[in-house]
């Protein structure tokens, strides 16, 4: 069976407990596996990559018109805004892996969470800006073609 990079990343995340036990049994240290900062970034990027992979999957296939692809991308742009709002409200409906890490945080680790949330917002905003730029240039191209 073929696994894409997103599936490999997701499988790695699913096996983190087993990996930690293996490392402990072999008296190997891997500080990242207990580092809240590293783990929460990993979980965010895993969740976010799954969303991007879903977009990629929807864009594939024969018979899609340019208009259909454009609508798929526009819908994803709207989803990005929903994802950001989800994080702002700390509801984590669309970031379940990240939610698990944050659920285990100690009070003194909330500073890490706050700084990371700012980073995650920046990443979503940058992605939104890129999609907006692409959609805007596509709209301009369509307008020119209609003249």
mmCIF file of N, CA, C and O in Angstrom, residues 81-121:
data_model
loop_
_atom_site.group_PDB
_atom_site.id
_atom_site.type_symbol
_atom_site.label_atom_id
_atom_site.label_comp_id
_atom_site.label_asym_id
_atom_site.label_seq_id
_atom_site.Cartn_x
_atom_site.Cartn_y
_atom_site.Cartn_z
ATOM 1 N N UNK A 81 -10.933 30.393 7.183
ATOM 2 C CA UNK A 81 -11.449 31.391 8.132
ATOM 3 C C UNK A 81 -12.149 30.696 9.301
ATOM 4 O O UNK A 81 -12.019 31.123 10.455
ATOM 5 N N UNK A 82 -12.861 29.633 8.995
ATOM 6 C CA UNK A 82 -13.520 28.853 10.049
ATOM 7 C C UNK A 82 -12.481 28.186 10.938
ATOM 8 O O UNK A 82 -12.615 28.174 12.160
ATOM 9 N N UNK A 83 -11.421 27.649 10.348
ATOM 10 C CA UNK A 83 -10.357 27.005 11.131
ATOM 11 C C UNK A 83 -9.717 28.003 12.089
ATOM 12 O O UNK A 83 -9.455 27.696 13.252
ATOM 13 N N UNK A 84 -9.473 29.208 11.593
ATOM 14 C CA UNK A 84 -8.860 30.235 12.440
ATOM 15 C C UNK A 84 -9.796 30.602 13.591
ATOM 16 O O UNK A 84 -9.371 30.696 14.743
ATOM 17 N N UNK A 85 -11.068 30.796 13.287
ATOM 18 C CA UNK A 85 -12.042 31.134 14.328
ATOM 19 C C UNK A 85 -12.127 30.003 15.356
ATOM 20 O O UNK A 85 -12.232 30.243 16.554
ATOM 21 N N UNK A 86 -12.043 28.769 14.890
ATOM 22 C CA UNK A 86 -12.057 27.598 15.770
ATOM 23 C C UNK A 86 -10.896 27.658 16.766
ATOM 24 O O UNK A 86 -11.085 27.422 17.961
ATOM 25 N N UNK A 87 -9.726 28.019 16.280
ATOM 26 C CA UNK A 87 -8.561 28.141 17.169
ATOM 27 C C UNK A 87 -8.690 29.346 18.096
ATOM 28 O O UNK A 87 -8.327 29.271 19.269
ATOM 29 N N UNK A 88 -9.192 30.452 17.571
ATOM 30 C CA UNK A 88 -9.359 31.658 18.397
ATOM 31 C C UNK A 88 -10.276 31.382 19.585
ATOM 32 O O UNK A 88 -10.025 31.861 20.687
ATOM 33 N N UNK A 89 -11.306 30.600 19.360
ATOM 34 C CA UNK A 89 -12.244 30.262 20.429
ATOM 35 C C UNK A 89 -11.784 29.064 21.249
ATOM 36 O O UNK A 89 -12.449 28.693 22.214
ATOM 37 N N UNK A 90 -10.662 28.479 20.833
ATOM 38 C CA UNK A 90 -10.098 27.289 21.488
ATOM 39 C C UNK A 90 -11.122 26.158 21.578
ATOM 40 O O UNK A 90 -11.232 25.453 22.575
ATOM 41 N N UNK A 91 -11.849 25.980 20.493
ATOM 42 C CA UNK A 91 -12.833 24.901 20.436
ATOM 43 C C UNK A 91 -12.245 23.629 19.834
ATOM 44 O O UNK A 91 -12.687 22.539 20.140
ATOM 45 N N UNK A 92 -11.293 23.767 18.931
ATOM 46 C CA UNK A 92 -10.543 22.654 18.347
ATOM 47 C C UNK A 92 -11.409 21.623 17.619
ATOM 48 O O UNK A 92 -11.078 20.443 17.597
ATOM 49 N N UNK A 93 -12.494 22.065 17.002
ATOM 50 C CA UNK A 93 -13.313 21.141 16.217
ATOM 51 C C UNK A 93 -12.535 20.601 15.014
ATOM 52 O O UNK A 93 -12.782 19.471 14.586
ATOM 53 N N UNK A 94 -11.641 21.400 14.478
ATOM 54 C CA UNK A 94 -10.907 21.040 13.266
ATOM 55 C C UNK A 94 -9.432 20.744 13.539
ATOM 56 O O UNK A 94 -8.667 20.510 12.609
ATOM 57 N N UNK A 95 -9.061 20.737 14.795
ATOM 58 C CA UNK A 95 -7.670 20.482 15.193
ATOM 59 C C UNK A 95 -7.665 19.511 16.372
ATOM 60 O O UNK A 95 -7.239 19.841 17.474
ATOM 61 N N UNK A 96 -8.128 18.310 16.123
ATOM 62 C CA UNK A 96 -8.307 17.318 17.190
ATOM 63 C C UNK A 96 -6.979 16.839 17.774
ATOM 64 O O UNK A 96 -6.880 16.587 18.979
ATOM 65 N N UNK A 97 -5.961 16.725 16.953
ATOM 66 C CA UNK A 97 -4.668 16.270 17.457
ATOM 67 C C UNK A 97 -4.038 17.340 18.357
ATOM 68 O O UNK A 97 -3.485 17.037 19.401
ATOM 69 N N UNK A 98 -4.157 18.574 17.941
ATOM 70 C CA UNK A 98 -3.669 19.695 18.753
ATOM 71 C C UNK A 98 -4.435 19.771 20.066
ATOM 72 O O UNK A 98 -3.856 20.013 21.126
ATOM 73 N N UNK A 99 -5.725 19.537 20.007
ATOM 74 C CA UNK A 99 -6.557 19.577 21.210
ATOM 75 C C UNK A 99 -6.044 18.588 22.266
ATOM 76 O O UNK A 99 -6.013 18.900 23.458
ATOM 77 N N UNK A 100 -5.617 17.417 21.834
ATOM 78 C CA UNK A 100 -5.133 16.406 22.783
ATOM 79 C C UNK A 100 -3.889 16.891 23.528
ATOM 80 O O UNK A 100 -3.755 16.674 24.729
ATOM 81 N N UNK A 101 -2.994 17.555 22.827
ATOM 82 C CA UNK A 101 -1.787 18.073 23.479
ATOM 83 C C UNK A 101 -2.159 19.161 24.479
ATOM 84 O O UNK A 101 -1.693 19.164 25.615
ATOM 85 N N UNK A 102 -3.024 20.080 24.071
ATOM 86 C CA UNK A 102 -3.397 21.188 24.937
ATOM 87 C C UNK A 102 -4.231 20.736 26.131
ATOM 88 O O UNK A 102 -4.210 21.379 27.178
ATOM 89 N N UNK A 103 -4.944 19.646 25.995
ATOM 90 C CA UNK A 103 -5.749 19.145 27.110
ATOM 91 C C UNK A 103 -4.864 18.697 28.266
ATOM 92 O O UNK A 103 -5.275 18.738 29.424
ATOM 93 N N UNK A 104 -3.627 18.306 27.961
ATOM 94 C CA UNK A 104 -2.709 17.812 28.986
ATOM 95 C C UNK A 104 -1.783 18.891 29.542
ATOM 96 O O UNK A 104 -0.920 18.591 30.367
ATOM 97 N N UNK A 105 -1.943 20.127 29.117
ATOM 98 C CA UNK A 105 -1.037 21.190 29.556
ATOM 99 C C UNK A 105 -1.205 21.510 31.034
ATOM 100 O O UNK A 105 -2.308 21.514 31.571
ATOM 101 N N UNK A 106 -0.100 21.800 31.643
ATOM 102 C CA UNK A 106 -0.087 22.298 33.018
ATOM 103 C C UNK A 106 -0.277 23.817 32.973
ATOM 104 O O UNK A 106 -0.065 24.451 31.943
ATOM 105 N N UNK A 107 -0.636 24.394 34.073
ATOM 106 C CA UNK A 107 -0.862 25.846 34.149
ATOM 107 C C UNK A 107 0.367 26.618 33.668
ATOM 108 O O UNK A 107 0.245 27.560 32.899
ATOM 109 N N UNK A 108 1.560 26.205 34.080
ATOM 110 C CA UNK A 108 2.765 26.946 33.725
ATOM 111 C C UNK A 108 3.117 26.834 32.245
ATOM 112 O O UNK A 108 3.956 27.567 31.746
ATOM 113 N N UNK A 109 2.465 25.932 31.530
ATOM 114 C CA UNK A 109 2.753 25.750 30.107
ATOM 115 C C UNK A 109 1.822 26.559 29.206
ATOM 116 O O UNK A 109 1.953 26.519 27.992
ATOM 117 N N UNK A 110 0.900 27.297 29.781
ATOM 118 C CA UNK A 110 -0.038 28.057 28.957
ATOM 119 C C UNK A 110 0.648 29.181 28.189
ATOM 120 O O UNK A 110 0.151 29.614 27.157
ATOM 121 N N UNK A 111 1.805 29.634 28.659
ATOM 122 C CA UNK A 111 2.563 30.645 27.923
ATOM 123 C C UNK A 111 2.991 30.081 26.572
ATOM 124 O O UNK A 111 2.922 30.761 25.547
ATOM 125 N N UNK A 112 3.402 28.820 26.568
ATOM 126 C CA UNK A 112 3.768 28.145 25.323
ATOM 127 C C UNK A 112 2.564 28.119 24.397
ATOM 128 O O UNK A 112 2.663 28.433 23.209
ATOM 129 N N UNK A 113 1.432 27.782 24.946
ATOM 130 C CA UNK A 113 0.203 27.705 24.149
ATOM 131 C C UNK A 113 -0.116 29.057 23.524
ATOM 132 O O UNK A 113 -0.429 29.140 22.334
ATOM 133 N N UNK A 114 -0.049 30.121 24.300
ATOM 134 C CA UNK A 114 -0.373 31.450 23.792
ATOM 135 C C UNK A 114 0.554 31.857 22.646
ATOM 136 O O UNK A 114 0.095 32.366 21.622
ATOM 137 N N UNK A 115 1.847 31.636 22.814
ATOM 138 C CA UNK A 115 2.780 32.023 21.748
ATOM 139 C C UNK A 115 2.585 31.149 20.515
ATOM 140 O O UNK A 115 2.700 31.623 19.389
ATOM 141 N N UNK A 116 2.266 29.899 20.733
ATOM 142 C CA UNK A 116 2.037 29.021 19.591
ATOM 143 C C UNK A 116 0.760 29.373 18.853
ATOM 144 O O UNK A 116 0.720 29.306 17.624
ATOM 145 N N UNK A 117 -0.261 29.721 19.581
ATOM 146 C CA UNK A 117 -1.512 30.094 18.931
ATOM 147 C C UNK A 117 -1.275 31.285 18.003
ATOM 148 O O UNK A 117 -1.804 31.324 16.894
ATOM 149 N N UNK A 118 -0.457 32.234 18.431
ATOM 150 C CA UNK A 118 -0.123 33.369 17.555
ATOM 151 C C UNK A 118 0.562 32.869 16.281
ATOM 152 O O UNK A 118 0.253 33.336 15.183
ATOM 153 N N UNK A 119 1.478 31.918 16.430
ATOM 154 C CA UNK A 119 2.156 31.332 15.263
ATOM 155 C C UNK A 119 1.142 30.639 14.352
ATOM 156 O O UNK A 119 1.175 30.806 13.134
ATOM 157 N N UNK A 120 0.238 29.877 14.932
ATOM 158 C CA UNK A 120 -0.753 29.154 14.135
ATOM 159 C C UNK A 120 -1.670 30.127 13.389
ATOM 160 O O UNK A 120 -2.027 29.892 12.229
ATOM 161 N N UNK A 121 -2.035 31.239 14.051
ATOM 162 C CA UNK A 121 -2.848 32.257 13.387
ATOM 163 C C UNK A 121 -2.084 32.845 12.196
ATOM 164 O O UNK A 121 -2.654 33.065 11.130
#
